[in-house]
Structure formats: structure tokens, C-alpha cells
PDB file of C-alpha atoms in Angstrom:
ATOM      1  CA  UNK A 172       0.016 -65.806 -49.403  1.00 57.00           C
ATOM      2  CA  UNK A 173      -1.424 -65.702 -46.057  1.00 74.00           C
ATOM      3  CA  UNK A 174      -3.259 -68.535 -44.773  1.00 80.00           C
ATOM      4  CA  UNK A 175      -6.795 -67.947 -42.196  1.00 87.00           C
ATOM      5  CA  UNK A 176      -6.826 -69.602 -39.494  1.00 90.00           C
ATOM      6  CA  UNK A 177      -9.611 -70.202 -36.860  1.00 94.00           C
ATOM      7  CA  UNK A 178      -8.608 -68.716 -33.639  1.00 95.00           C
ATOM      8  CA  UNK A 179     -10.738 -69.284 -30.137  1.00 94.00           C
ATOM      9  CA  UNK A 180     -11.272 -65.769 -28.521  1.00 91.00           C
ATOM     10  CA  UNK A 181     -10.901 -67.154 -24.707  1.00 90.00           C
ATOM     11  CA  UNK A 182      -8.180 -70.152 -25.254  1.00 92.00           C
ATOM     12  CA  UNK A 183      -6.023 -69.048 -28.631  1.00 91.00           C
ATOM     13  CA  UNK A 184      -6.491 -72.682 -29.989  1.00 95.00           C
ATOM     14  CA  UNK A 185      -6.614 -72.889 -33.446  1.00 95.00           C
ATOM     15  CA  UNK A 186      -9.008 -75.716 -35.745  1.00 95.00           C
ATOM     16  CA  UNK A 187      -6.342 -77.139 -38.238  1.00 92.00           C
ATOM     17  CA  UNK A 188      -9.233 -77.977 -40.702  1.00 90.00           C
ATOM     18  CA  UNK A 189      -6.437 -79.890 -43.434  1.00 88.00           C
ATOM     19  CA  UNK A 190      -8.135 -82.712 -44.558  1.00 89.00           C
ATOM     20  CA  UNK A 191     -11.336 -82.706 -43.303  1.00 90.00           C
ATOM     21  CA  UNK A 192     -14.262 -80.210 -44.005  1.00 89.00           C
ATOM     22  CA  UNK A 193     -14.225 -76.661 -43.701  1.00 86.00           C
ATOM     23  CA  UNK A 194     -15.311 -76.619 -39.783  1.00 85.00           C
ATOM     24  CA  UNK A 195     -14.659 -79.962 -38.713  1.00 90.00           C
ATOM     25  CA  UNK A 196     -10.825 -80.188 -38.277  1.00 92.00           C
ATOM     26  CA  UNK A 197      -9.418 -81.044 -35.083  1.00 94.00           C
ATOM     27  CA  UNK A 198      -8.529 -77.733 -32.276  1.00 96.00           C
ATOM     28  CA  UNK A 199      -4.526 -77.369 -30.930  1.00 95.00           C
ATOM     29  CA  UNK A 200      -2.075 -75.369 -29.423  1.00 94.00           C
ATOM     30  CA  UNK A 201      -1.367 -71.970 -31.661  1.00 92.00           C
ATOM     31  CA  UNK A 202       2.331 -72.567 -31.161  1.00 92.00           C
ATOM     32  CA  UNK A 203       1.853 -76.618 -31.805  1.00 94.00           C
ATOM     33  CA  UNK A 204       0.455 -75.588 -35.185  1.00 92.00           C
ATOM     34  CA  UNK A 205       2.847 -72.972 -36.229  1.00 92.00           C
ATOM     35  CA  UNK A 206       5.464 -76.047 -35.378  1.00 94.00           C
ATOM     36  CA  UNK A 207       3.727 -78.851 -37.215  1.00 92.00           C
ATOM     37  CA  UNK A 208       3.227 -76.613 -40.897  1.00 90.00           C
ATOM     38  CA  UNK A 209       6.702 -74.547 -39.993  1.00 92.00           C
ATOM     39  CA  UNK A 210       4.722 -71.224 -40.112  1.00 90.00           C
ATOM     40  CA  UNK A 211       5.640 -68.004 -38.269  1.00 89.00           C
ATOM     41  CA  UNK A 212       3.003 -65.870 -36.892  1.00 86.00           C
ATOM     42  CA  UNK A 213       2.889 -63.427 -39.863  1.00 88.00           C
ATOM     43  CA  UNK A 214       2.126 -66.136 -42.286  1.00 89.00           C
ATOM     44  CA  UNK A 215      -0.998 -66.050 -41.115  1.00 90.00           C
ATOM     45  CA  UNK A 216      -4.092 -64.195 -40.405  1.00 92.00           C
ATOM     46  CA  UNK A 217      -6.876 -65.022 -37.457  1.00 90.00           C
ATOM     47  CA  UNK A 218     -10.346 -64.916 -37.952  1.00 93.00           C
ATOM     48  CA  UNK A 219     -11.993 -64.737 -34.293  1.00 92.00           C
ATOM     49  CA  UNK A 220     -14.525 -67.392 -33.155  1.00 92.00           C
ATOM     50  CA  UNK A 221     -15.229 -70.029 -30.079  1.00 92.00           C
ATOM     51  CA  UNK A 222     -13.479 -73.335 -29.650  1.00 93.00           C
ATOM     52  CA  UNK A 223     -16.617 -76.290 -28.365  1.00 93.00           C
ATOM     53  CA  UNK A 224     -15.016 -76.264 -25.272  1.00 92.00           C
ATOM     54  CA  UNK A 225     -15.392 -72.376 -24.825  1.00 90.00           C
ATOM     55  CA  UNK A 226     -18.291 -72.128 -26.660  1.00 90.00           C
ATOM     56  CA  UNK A 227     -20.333 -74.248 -24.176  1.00 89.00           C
ATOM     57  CA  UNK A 228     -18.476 -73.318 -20.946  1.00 86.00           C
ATOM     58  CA  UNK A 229     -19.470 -69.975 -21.696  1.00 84.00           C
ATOM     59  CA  UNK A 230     -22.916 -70.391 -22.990  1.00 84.00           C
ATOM     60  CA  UNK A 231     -23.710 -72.424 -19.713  1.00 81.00           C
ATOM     61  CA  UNK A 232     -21.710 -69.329 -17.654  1.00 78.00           C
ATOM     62  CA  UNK A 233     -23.912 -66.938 -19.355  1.00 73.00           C
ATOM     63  CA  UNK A 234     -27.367 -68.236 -19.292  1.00 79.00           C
ATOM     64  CA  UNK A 235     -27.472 -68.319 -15.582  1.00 75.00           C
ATOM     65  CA  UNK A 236     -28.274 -65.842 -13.615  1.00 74.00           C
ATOM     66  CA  UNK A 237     -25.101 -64.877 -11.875  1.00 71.00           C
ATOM     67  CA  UNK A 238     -23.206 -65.249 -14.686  1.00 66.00           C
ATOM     68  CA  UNK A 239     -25.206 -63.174 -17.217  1.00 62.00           C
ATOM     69  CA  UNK A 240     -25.379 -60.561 -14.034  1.00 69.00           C
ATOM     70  CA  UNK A 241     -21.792 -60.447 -13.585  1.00 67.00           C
ATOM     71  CA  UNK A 242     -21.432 -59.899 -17.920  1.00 58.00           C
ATOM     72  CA  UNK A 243     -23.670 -57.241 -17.471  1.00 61.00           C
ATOM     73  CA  UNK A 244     -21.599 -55.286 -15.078  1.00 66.00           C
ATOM     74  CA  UNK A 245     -18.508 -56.168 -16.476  1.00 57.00           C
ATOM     75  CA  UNK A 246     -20.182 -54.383 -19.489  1.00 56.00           C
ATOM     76  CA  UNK A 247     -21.083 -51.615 -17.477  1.00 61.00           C
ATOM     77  CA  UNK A 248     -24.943 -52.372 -17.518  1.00 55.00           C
ATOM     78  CA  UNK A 249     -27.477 -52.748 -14.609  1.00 51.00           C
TER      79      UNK A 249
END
């Protein structure tokens, strides 16, 4: 059986969530984790989302006004 495994979209840091609560376990290396459980990549499967450290970089990036007019370009907008 596969396990899911919290994966940030800009850093590829996984939450290890054993032994705490579902959404509170502590963010690492993808390779450090796959060492520490001896996994290899195709026991497991991702699911995409934001590490804190990403999360609020890029919340700050994109609520000013160069930055959300740079993610609009890079989008193709105006």
C-alpha cells in the first residue's frame, strides 16, 4: 500500500505528520524522509500543497503590487 504524503509545490519538502495530528507534523527534506522510513519514491504518492515557509513568502510576494503584476504576466494576463 501506498502511503500520501504532503509535498510543498515550490520547495519539495514533505510534513512527516507520524505522531502528531493530521497537519501538524514537522516539514523535511523529500530524500531525508525516504531515508529515515526506508521508502523509495514509488511507495508513495504526493498530494500537492504549500510548506509555512512558502506559503507566506509567497502570499507576501503576491499581494504586492509588483509581485501580483509580474504573476499576472507570467500568466499571460494584463
Amino acid at each position: 500500500m501506498r502511503q500520501v504524503v504532503p509535498i510543498c509545490c515550490f520547495c519539495d519538502r514533505v510534513r512527516d505528520d507520524t505522531g502528531t495530528e493530521r497537519g501538524e507534523g514537522l516539514w523535511q527534506d523529500f530524500k531525508s524522509y525516504l531515508a529515515a522510513y526506508m521508502l523509495r519514491r514509488e511507495d508513495v504518492m504526493f498530494s500537492h500543497t504549500y510548506c509555512p515557509v512558502c506559503l507566506a513568502y509567497y502570499r507576501d510576494f503576491l499581494s504586492s503590487p509588483a509581485g501580483a503584476r509580474d504573476w499576472n504576466e507570467a500568466k499571460g494576463g494584463a
